[in-house]
mmCIF file of N, CA and C in Angstrom:
data_model
loop_
_atom_site.group_PDB
_atom_site.id
_atom_site.type_symbol
_atom_site.label_atom_id
_atom_site.label_comp_id
_atom_site.label_asym_id
_atom_site.label_seq_id
_atom_site.Cartn_x
_atom_site.Cartn_y
_atom_site.Cartn_z
ATOM 1 N N UNK A 1 -22.063 -17.187 6.996
ATOM 2 C CA UNK A 1 -21.542 -17.060 5.635
ATOM 3 C C UNK A 1 -20.142 -17.656 5.521
ATOM 4 N N UNK A 2 -19.829 -18.105 4.332
ATOM 5 C CA UNK A 2 -18.506 -18.665 4.077
ATOM 6 C C UNK A 2 -17.494 -17.548 3.890
ATOM 7 N N UNK A 3 -16.396 -17.647 4.608
ATOM 8 C CA UNK A 3 -15.333 -16.664 4.519
ATOM 9 C C UNK A 3 -14.294 -17.174 3.528
ATOM 10 N N UNK A 4 -13.937 -16.345 2.557
ATOM 11 C CA UNK A 4 -12.958 -16.724 1.540
ATOM 12 C C UNK A 4 -11.743 -15.813 1.691
ATOM 13 N N UNK A 5 -10.548 -16.382 1.874
ATOM 14 C CA UNK A 5 -9.351 -15.554 2.018
ATOM 15 C C UNK A 5 -9.091 -14.725 0.759
ATOM 16 N N UNK A 6 -8.581 -13.512 0.951
ATOM 17 C CA UNK A 6 -8.338 -12.610 -0.177
ATOM 18 C C UNK A 6 -7.367 -13.207 -1.185
ATOM 19 N N UNK A 7 -6.452 -14.051 -0.740
ATOM 20 C CA UNK A 7 -5.412 -14.582 -1.620
ATOM 21 C C UNK A 7 -5.840 -15.842 -2.364
ATOM 22 N N UNK A 8 -7.062 -16.294 -2.169
ATOM 23 C CA UNK A 8 -7.525 -17.509 -2.836
ATOM 24 C C UNK A 8 -7.536 -17.353 -4.361
ATOM 25 N N UNK A 9 -7.770 -16.154 -4.848
ATOM 26 C CA UNK A 9 -7.831 -15.926 -6.294
ATOM 27 C C UNK A 9 -6.478 -15.636 -6.928
ATOM 28 N N UNK A 10 -5.398 -15.698 -6.160
ATOM 29 C CA UNK A 10 -4.058 -15.489 -6.705
ATOM 30 C C UNK A 10 -3.640 -16.780 -7.395
ATOM 31 N N UNK A 11 -3.540 -16.727 -8.719
ATOM 32 C CA UNK A 11 -3.278 -17.948 -9.485
ATOM 33 C C UNK A 11 -1.791 -18.209 -9.722
ATOM 34 N N UNK A 12 -1.043 -17.180 -10.097
ATOM 35 C CA UNK A 12 0.369 -17.399 -10.401
ATOM 36 C C UNK A 12 1.208 -17.160 -9.148
ATOM 37 N N UNK A 13 2.362 -17.808 -9.065
ATOM 38 C CA UNK A 13 3.210 -17.677 -7.877
ATOM 39 C C UNK A 13 3.634 -16.223 -7.660
ATOM 40 N N UNK A 14 3.635 -15.811 -6.421
ATOM 41 C CA UNK A 14 4.031 -14.452 -6.047
ATOM 42 C C UNK A 14 5.141 -14.537 -5.007
ATOM 43 N N UNK A 15 5.982 -13.502 -4.947
ATOM 44 C CA UNK A 15 7.001 -13.484 -3.894
ATOM 45 C C UNK A 15 6.348 -13.287 -2.528
ATOM 46 N N UNK A 16 7.038 -13.693 -1.505
ATOM 47 C CA UNK A 16 6.531 -13.553 -0.138
ATOM 48 C C UNK A 16 6.181 -12.094 0.170
ATOM 49 N N UNK A 17 6.955 -11.168 -0.389
ATOM 50 C CA UNK A 17 6.718 -9.744 -0.128
ATOM 51 C C UNK A 17 5.347 -9.295 -0.629
ATOM 52 N N UNK A 18 4.833 -9.921 -1.691
ATOM 53 C CA UNK A 18 3.494 -9.586 -2.197
ATOM 54 C C UNK A 18 2.454 -9.856 -1.113
ATOM 55 N N UNK A 19 2.465 -11.058 -0.564
ATOM 56 C CA UNK A 19 1.491 -11.435 0.462
ATOM 57 C C UNK A 19 1.666 -10.593 1.725
ATOM 58 N N UNK A 20 2.917 -10.358 2.102
ATOM 59 C CA UNK A 20 3.206 -9.561 3.299
ATOM 60 C C UNK A 20 2.677 -8.138 3.134
ATOM 61 N N UNK A 21 2.992 -7.510 2.009
ATOM 62 C CA UNK A 21 2.568 -6.125 1.791
ATOM 63 C C UNK A 21 1.053 -5.984 1.756
ATOM 64 N N UNK A 22 0.384 -6.846 1.024
ATOM 65 C CA UNK A 22 -1.073 -6.735 0.909
ATOM 66 C C UNK A 22 -1.738 -7.056 2.247
ATOM 67 N N UNK A 23 -1.243 -8.066 2.943
ATOM 68 C CA UNK A 23 -1.809 -8.391 4.261
ATOM 69 C C UNK A 23 -1.628 -7.228 5.233
ATOM 70 N N UNK A 24 -0.475 -6.593 5.198
ATOM 71 C CA UNK A 24 -0.241 -5.454 6.093
ATOM 72 C C UNK A 24 -1.138 -4.278 5.728
ATOM 73 N N UNK A 25 -1.290 -4.015 4.442
ATOM 74 C CA UNK A 25 -2.186 -2.925 4.028
ATOM 75 C C UNK A 25 -3.623 -3.213 4.438
ATOM 76 N N UNK A 26 -4.049 -4.457 4.264
ATOM 77 C CA UNK A 26 -5.426 -4.823 4.616
ATOM 78 C C UNK A 26 -5.657 -4.760 6.131
ATOM 79 N N UNK A 27 -4.634 -5.074 6.909
ATOM 80 C CA UNK A 27 -4.784 -5.063 8.370
ATOM 81 C C UNK A 27 -4.562 -3.675 8.970
ATOM 82 N N UNK A 28 -3.881 -2.820 8.222
ATOM 83 C CA UNK A 28 -3.589 -1.484 8.728
ATOM 84 C C UNK A 28 -2.381 -1.426 9.643
ATOM 85 N N UNK A 29 -1.633 -2.512 9.727
ATOM 86 C CA UNK A 29 -0.439 -2.544 10.571
ATOM 87 C C UNK A 29 0.785 -2.616 9.666
ATOM 88 N N UNK A 30 1.392 -1.460 9.428
ATOM 89 C CA UNK A 30 2.538 -1.359 8.527
ATOM 90 C C UNK A 30 3.685 -0.651 9.242
ATOM 91 N N UNK A 31 4.896 -0.933 8.801
ATOM 92 C CA UNK A 31 6.083 -0.347 9.428
ATOM 93 C C UNK A 31 6.354 1.063 8.906
ATOM 94 N N UNK A 32 5.376 1.931 9.048
ATOM 95 C CA UNK A 32 5.555 3.340 8.708
ATOM 96 C C UNK A 32 6.047 4.062 9.958
ATOM 97 N N UNK A 33 6.576 5.259 9.776
ATOM 98 C CA UNK A 33 7.033 6.009 10.945
ATOM 99 C C UNK A 33 5.894 6.316 11.912
ATOM 100 N N UNK A 34 4.685 6.504 11.392
ATOM 101 C CA UNK A 34 3.548 6.741 12.278
ATOM 102 C C UNK A 34 3.370 5.559 13.242
ATOM 103 N N UNK A 35 3.374 4.347 12.690
ATOM 104 C CA UNK A 35 3.194 3.150 13.518
ATOM 105 C C UNK A 35 4.408 2.920 14.421
ATOM 106 N N UNK A 36 5.612 3.046 13.853
ATOM 107 C CA UNK A 36 6.826 2.817 14.640
ATOM 108 C C UNK A 36 6.940 3.818 15.790
ATOM 109 N N UNK A 37 6.530 5.057 15.553
ATOM 110 C CA UNK A 37 6.541 6.068 16.615
ATOM 111 C C UNK A 37 5.538 5.702 17.716
ATOM 112 N N UNK A 38 4.409 5.182 17.289
ATOM 113 C CA UNK A 38 3.354 4.780 18.231
ATOM 114 C C UNK A 38 3.837 3.683 19.188
ATOM 115 N N UNK A 39 4.694 2.783 18.687
ATOM 116 C CA UNK A 39 5.205 1.685 19.523
ATOM 117 C C UNK A 39 6.625 1.969 20.033
ATOM 118 N N UNK A 40 7.008 3.249 19.995
ATOM 119 C CA UNK A 40 8.304 3.716 20.509
ATOM 120 C C UNK A 40 9.514 3.106 19.800
ATOM 121 N N UNK A 41 9.394 2.880 18.500
ATOM 122 C CA UNK A 41 10.515 2.368 17.706
ATOM 123 C C UNK A 41 11.065 3.436 16.758
ATOM 124 N N UNK A 42 10.449 4.620 16.754
ATOM 125 C CA UNK A 42 10.913 5.743 15.943
ATOM 126 C C UNK A 42 10.754 7.015 16.765
ATOM 127 N N UNK A 43 11.699 7.932 16.597
ATOM 128 C CA UNK A 43 11.647 9.191 17.342
ATOM 129 C C UNK A 43 10.557 10.129 16.839
ATOM 130 N N UNK A 44 10.150 9.946 15.603
ATOM 131 C CA UNK A 44 9.198 10.875 14.996
ATOM 132 C C UNK A 44 8.219 10.139 14.088
ATOM 133 N N UNK A 45 7.001 10.640 13.951
ATOM 134 C CA UNK A 45 6.058 10.055 12.998
ATOM 135 C C UNK A 45 6.208 10.647 11.596
ATOM 136 N N UNK A 46 7.150 11.589 11.420
ATOM 137 C CA UNK A 46 7.297 12.290 10.144
ATOM 138 C C UNK A 46 7.787 11.379 9.025
ATOM 139 N N UNK A 47 7.410 11.752 7.809
ATOM 140 C CA UNK A 47 7.826 11.015 6.614
ATOM 141 C C UNK A 47 9.333 11.120 6.429
ATOM 142 N N UNK A 48 9.971 9.978 6.213
ATOM 143 C CA UNK A 48 11.417 9.926 5.991
ATOM 144 C C UNK A 48 11.804 10.522 4.648
ATOM 145 N N UNK A 49 10.869 10.517 3.695
ATOM 146 C CA UNK A 49 11.179 10.975 2.345
ATOM 147 C C UNK A 49 10.976 12.470 2.147
ATOM 148 N N UNK A 50 9.879 13.011 2.685
ATOM 149 C CA UNK A 50 9.557 14.415 2.394
ATOM 150 C C UNK A 50 9.382 15.279 3.634
ATOM 151 N N UNK A 51 9.390 14.675 4.826
ATOM 152 C CA UNK A 51 9.234 15.436 6.049
ATOM 153 C C UNK A 51 7.797 15.776 6.416
ATOM 154 N N UNK A 52 6.830 15.233 5.657
ATOM 155 C CA UNK A 52 5.409 15.457 5.976
ATOM 156 C C UNK A 52 5.161 15.104 7.434
ATOM 157 N N UNK A 53 4.191 15.755 8.027
ATOM 158 C CA UNK A 53 3.935 15.604 9.461
ATOM 159 C C UNK A 53 3.698 14.147 9.883
ATOM 160 N N UNK A 54 3.089 13.330 9.016
ATOM 161 C CA UNK A 54 2.822 11.929 9.366
ATOM 162 C C UNK A 54 3.141 11.017 8.181
ATOM 163 N N UNK A 55 4.004 10.011 8.432
ATOM 164 C CA UNK A 55 4.283 8.994 7.420
ATOM 165 C C UNK A 55 3.400 7.793 7.721
ATOM 166 N N UNK A 56 2.294 7.679 6.971
ATOM 167 C CA UNK A 56 1.424 6.509 7.073
ATOM 168 C C UNK A 56 1.232 5.942 5.671
ATOM 169 N N UNK A 57 0.532 4.834 5.567
ATOM 170 C CA UNK A 57 0.388 4.194 4.256
ATOM 171 C C UNK A 57 -0.354 5.089 3.275
ATOM 172 N N UNK A 58 -1.352 5.799 3.743
ATOM 173 C CA UNK A 58 -2.089 6.694 2.850
ATOM 174 C C UNK A 58 -1.163 7.766 2.284
ATOM 175 N N UNK A 59 -0.339 8.359 3.128
ATOM 176 C CA UNK A 59 0.603 9.376 2.659
ATOM 177 C C UNK A 59 1.584 8.786 1.646
ATOM 178 N N UNK A 60 2.181 7.633 1.975
ATOM 179 C CA UNK A 60 3.185 7.038 1.091
ATOM 180 C C UNK A 60 2.602 6.661 -0.270
ATOM 181 N N UNK A 61 1.426 6.058 -0.276
ATOM 182 C CA UNK A 61 0.853 5.563 -1.531
ATOM 183 C C UNK A 61 0.145 6.660 -2.319
ATOM 184 N N UNK A 62 -0.505 7.593 -1.633
ATOM 185 C CA UNK A 62 -1.338 8.568 -2.338
ATOM 186 C C UNK A 62 -0.758 9.969 -2.446
ATOM 187 N N UNK A 63 0.135 10.367 -1.541
ATOM 188 C CA UNK A 63 0.499 11.781 -1.471
ATOM 189 C C UNK A 63 1.979 12.133 -1.530
ATOM 190 N N UNK A 64 2.856 11.310 -1.024
ATOM 191 C CA UNK A 64 4.259 11.700 -0.879
ATOM 192 C C UNK A 64 4.864 12.078 -2.236
ATOM 193 N N UNK A 65 5.380 13.313 -2.349
ATOM 194 C CA UNK A 65 5.939 13.761 -3.630
ATOM 195 C C UNK A 65 7.149 12.944 -4.087
ATOM 196 N N UNK A 66 7.800 12.272 -3.175
ATOM 197 C CA UNK A 66 8.960 11.434 -3.522
ATOM 198 C C UNK A 66 8.589 10.331 -4.518
ATOM 199 N N UNK A 67 7.329 9.910 -4.505
ATOM 200 C CA UNK A 67 6.900 8.766 -5.314
ATOM 201 C C UNK A 67 5.905 9.158 -6.409
ATOM 202 N N UNK A 68 5.951 10.406 -6.860
ATOM 203 C CA UNK A 68 5.002 10.884 -7.876
ATOM 204 C C UNK A 68 5.051 10.062 -9.165
ATOM 205 N N UNK A 69 6.246 9.738 -9.658
ATOM 206 C CA UNK A 69 6.371 8.976 -10.905
ATOM 207 C C UNK A 69 5.765 7.584 -10.801
ATOM 208 N N UNK A 70 6.215 6.783 -9.826
ATOM 209 C CA UNK A 70 5.623 5.455 -9.660
ATOM 210 C C UNK A 70 4.120 5.513 -9.376
ATOM 211 N N UNK A 71 3.673 6.530 -8.624
ATOM 212 C CA UNK A 71 2.247 6.668 -8.304
ATOM 213 C C UNK A 71 1.431 6.921 -9.573
ATOM 214 N N UNK A 72 1.954 7.744 -10.452
ATOM 215 C CA UNK A 72 1.256 8.013 -11.713
ATOM 216 C C UNK A 72 1.089 6.721 -12.512
ATOM 217 N N UNK A 73 2.141 5.900 -12.544
ATOM 218 C CA UNK A 73 2.056 4.614 -13.246
ATOM 219 C C UNK A 73 1.048 3.693 -12.555
ATOM 220 N N UNK A 74 1.033 3.680 -11.220
ATOM 221 C CA UNK A 74 0.062 2.876 -10.467
ATOM 222 C C UNK A 74 -1.358 3.301 -10.821
ATOM 223 N N UNK A 75 -1.640 4.590 -10.754
ATOM 224 C CA UNK A 75 -2.996 5.081 -11.018
ATOM 225 C C UNK A 75 -3.430 4.800 -12.447
ATOM 226 N N UNK A 76 -2.495 4.871 -13.390
ATOM 227 C CA UNK A 76 -2.823 4.548 -14.782
ATOM 228 C C UNK A 76 -3.271 3.095 -14.894
ATOM 229 N N UNK A 77 -2.602 2.196 -14.172
ATOM 230 C CA UNK A 77 -2.935 0.769 -14.226
ATOM 231 C C UNK A 77 -4.271 0.445 -13.559
ATOM 232 N N UNK A 78 -4.607 1.148 -12.479
ATOM 233 C CA UNK A 78 -5.782 0.749 -11.689
ATOM 234 C C UNK A 78 -6.990 1.668 -11.861
ATOM 235 N N UNK A 79 -6.840 2.743 -12.588
ATOM 236 C CA UNK A 79 -7.885 3.769 -12.721
ATOM 237 C C UNK A 79 -9.258 3.195 -13.058
ATOM 238 N N UNK A 80 -9.310 2.259 -13.998
ATOM 239 C CA UNK A 80 -10.591 1.707 -14.449
ATOM 240 C C UNK A 80 -11.069 0.522 -13.607
ATOM 241 N N UNK A 81 -10.295 0.137 -12.607
ATOM 242 C CA UNK A 81 -10.641 -1.041 -11.805
ATOM 243 C C UNK A 81 -11.100 -0.699 -10.389
ATOM 244 N N UNK A 82 -10.857 0.533 -9.965
ATOM 245 C CA UNK A 82 -11.120 0.933 -8.582
ATOM 246 C C UNK A 82 -12.197 2.008 -8.555
ATOM 247 N N UNK A 83 -13.105 1.879 -7.593
ATOM 248 C CA UNK A 83 -14.183 2.844 -7.432
ATOM 249 C C UNK A 83 -13.620 4.237 -7.124
ATOM 250 N N UNK A 84 -14.261 5.245 -7.676
ATOM 251 C CA UNK A 84 -13.845 6.632 -7.447
ATOM 252 C C UNK A 84 -14.801 7.306 -6.481
ATOM 253 N N UNK A 85 -14.371 8.240 -5.667
ATOM 254 C CA UNK A 85 -13.009 8.763 -5.613
ATOM 255 C C UNK A 85 -12.046 7.704 -5.067
ATOM 256 N N UNK A 86 -10.864 7.662 -5.677
ATOM 257 C CA UNK A 86 -9.877 6.659 -5.319
ATOM 258 C C UNK A 86 -9.180 7.066 -4.022
ATOM 259 N N UNK A 87 -9.186 6.158 -3.062
ATOM 260 C CA UNK A 87 -8.442 6.358 -1.818
ATOM 261 C C UNK A 87 -7.900 5.000 -1.390
ATOM 262 N N UNK A 88 -7.176 4.969 -0.306
ATOM 263 C CA UNK A 88 -6.551 3.709 0.107
ATOM 264 C C UNK A 88 -7.587 2.630 0.389
ATOM 265 N N UNK A 89 -8.718 3.011 0.980
ATOM 266 C CA UNK A 89 -9.777 2.031 1.263
ATOM 267 C C UNK A 89 -10.359 1.432 -0.010
ATOM 268 N N UNK A 90 -10.600 2.251 -1.034
ATOM 269 C CA UNK A 90 -11.170 1.715 -2.276
ATOM 270 C C UNK A 90 -10.140 0.887 -3.039
ATOM 271 N N UNK A 91 -8.875 1.264 -2.939
ATOM 272 C CA UNK A 91 -7.822 0.504 -3.628
ATOM 273 C C UNK A 91 -7.655 -0.874 -2.984
ATOM 274 N N UNK A 92 -7.482 -0.909 -1.676
ATOM 275 C CA UNK A 92 -7.250 -2.174 -0.978
ATOM 276 C C UNK A 92 -8.538 -2.976 -0.856
ATOM 277 N N UNK A 93 -9.655 -2.296 -0.738
ATOM 278 C CA UNK A 93 -10.933 -2.976 -0.554
ATOM 279 C C UNK A 93 -11.556 -3.539 -1.806
ATOM 280 N N UNK A 94 -10.986 -3.238 -2.977
ATOM 281 C CA UNK A 94 -11.593 -3.710 -4.225
ATOM 282 C C UNK A 94 -11.514 -5.225 -4.367
ATOM 283 N N UNK A 95 -10.494 -5.844 -3.772
ATOM 284 C CA UNK A 95 -10.368 -7.297 -3.804
ATOM 285 C C UNK A 95 -9.840 -7.878 -5.099
ATOM 286 N N UNK A 96 -9.369 -7.036 -6.002
ATOM 287 C CA UNK A 96 -8.878 -7.527 -7.295
ATOM 288 C C UNK A 96 -7.383 -7.813 -7.232
ATOM 289 N N UNK A 97 -7.011 -9.021 -7.594
ATOM 290 C CA UNK A 97 -5.604 -9.410 -7.577
ATOM 291 C C UNK A 97 -4.797 -8.524 -8.516
ATOM 292 N N UNK A 98 -5.369 -8.130 -9.645
ATOM 293 C CA UNK A 98 -4.640 -7.268 -10.583
ATOM 294 C C UNK A 98 -4.297 -5.924 -9.940
ATOM 295 N N UNK A 99 -5.192 -5.405 -9.110
ATOM 296 C CA UNK A 99 -4.919 -4.151 -8.394
ATOM 297 C C UNK A 99 -3.846 -4.391 -7.341
ATOM 298 N N UNK A 100 -3.934 -5.507 -6.626
ATOM 299 C CA UNK A 100 -2.911 -5.836 -5.631
ATOM 300 C C UNK A 100 -1.541 -5.983 -6.296
ATOM 301 N N UNK A 101 -1.503 -6.582 -7.487
ATOM 302 C CA UNK A 101 -0.242 -6.685 -8.236
ATOM 303 C C UNK A 101 0.327 -5.300 -8.510
ATOM 304 N N UNK A 102 -0.525 -4.397 -8.946
ATOM 305 C CA UNK A 102 -0.083 -3.036 -9.271
ATOM 306 C C UNK A 102 0.409 -2.303 -8.027
ATOM 307 N N UNK A 103 -0.279 -2.474 -6.913
ATOM 308 C CA UNK A 103 0.150 -1.848 -5.657
ATOM 309 C C UNK A 103 1.500 -2.421 -5.233
ATOM 310 N N UNK A 104 1.653 -3.725 -5.339
ATOM 311 C CA UNK A 104 2.930 -4.352 -4.979
ATOM 312 C C UNK A 104 4.042 -3.841 -5.897
ATOM 313 N N UNK A 105 3.763 -3.724 -7.188
ATOM 314 C CA UNK A 105 4.756 -3.178 -8.125
ATOM 315 C C UNK A 105 5.154 -1.757 -7.724
ATOM 316 N N UNK A 106 4.164 -0.940 -7.345
ATOM 317 C CA UNK A 106 4.436 0.431 -6.899
ATOM 318 C C UNK A 106 5.348 0.425 -5.674
ATOM 319 N N UNK A 107 5.023 -0.396 -4.693
ATOM 320 C CA UNK A 107 5.825 -0.458 -3.473
ATOM 321 C C UNK A 107 7.249 -0.911 -3.772
ATOM 322 N N UNK A 108 7.385 -1.898 -4.658
ATOM 323 C CA UNK A 108 8.702 -2.414 -5.028
ATOM 324 C C UNK A 108 9.502 -1.354 -5.776
ATOM 325 N N UNK A 109 8.874 -0.738 -6.782
ATOM 326 C CA UNK A 109 9.557 0.296 -7.571
ATOM 327 C C UNK A 109 9.975 1.476 -6.693
ATOM 328 N N UNK A 110 9.145 1.816 -5.728
ATOM 329 C CA UNK A 110 9.413 2.960 -4.846
ATOM 330 C C UNK A 110 10.315 2.596 -3.672
ATOM 331 N N UNK A 111 10.639 1.311 -3.552
ATOM 332 C CA UNK A 111 11.462 0.805 -2.452
ATOM 333 C C UNK A 111 10.838 1.125 -1.088
ATOM 334 N N UNK A 112 9.509 0.982 -1.021
ATOM 335 C CA UNK A 112 8.776 1.197 0.227
ATOM 336 C C UNK A 112 8.643 -0.145 0.937
ATOM 337 N N UNK A 113 9.141 -0.205 2.145
ATOM 338 C CA UNK A 113 9.070 -1.425 2.956
ATOM 339 C C UNK A 113 7.966 -1.259 3.991
ATOM 340 N N UNK A 114 6.961 -2.124 3.923
ATOM 341 C CA UNK A 114 5.878 -2.054 4.892
ATOM 342 C C UNK A 114 6.078 -3.095 5.975
#
């Protein structure tokens, strides 16, 4: 079968951070405390924002109370575009550039660096 890169449907110019963030989310390799702790670059896997036991992408995007406002705006934008129940796999796996734009906006607004 022909393999088509996820970014082929991106029509308008995007900042480098857009491609970096989405590629990291799709690969599962992000600079969260969980990952940094795993590679001995952080003393703890705990969330820097709320102290939750594990800071991973799912926690940051879906659960961390620090980002409730931006998350509500994200969910409003993508609610009708993503399969329910909505989770990180359905959000990232949908393949829609409009959803990726919304996720990138959420990360930027929340100042989350992946």
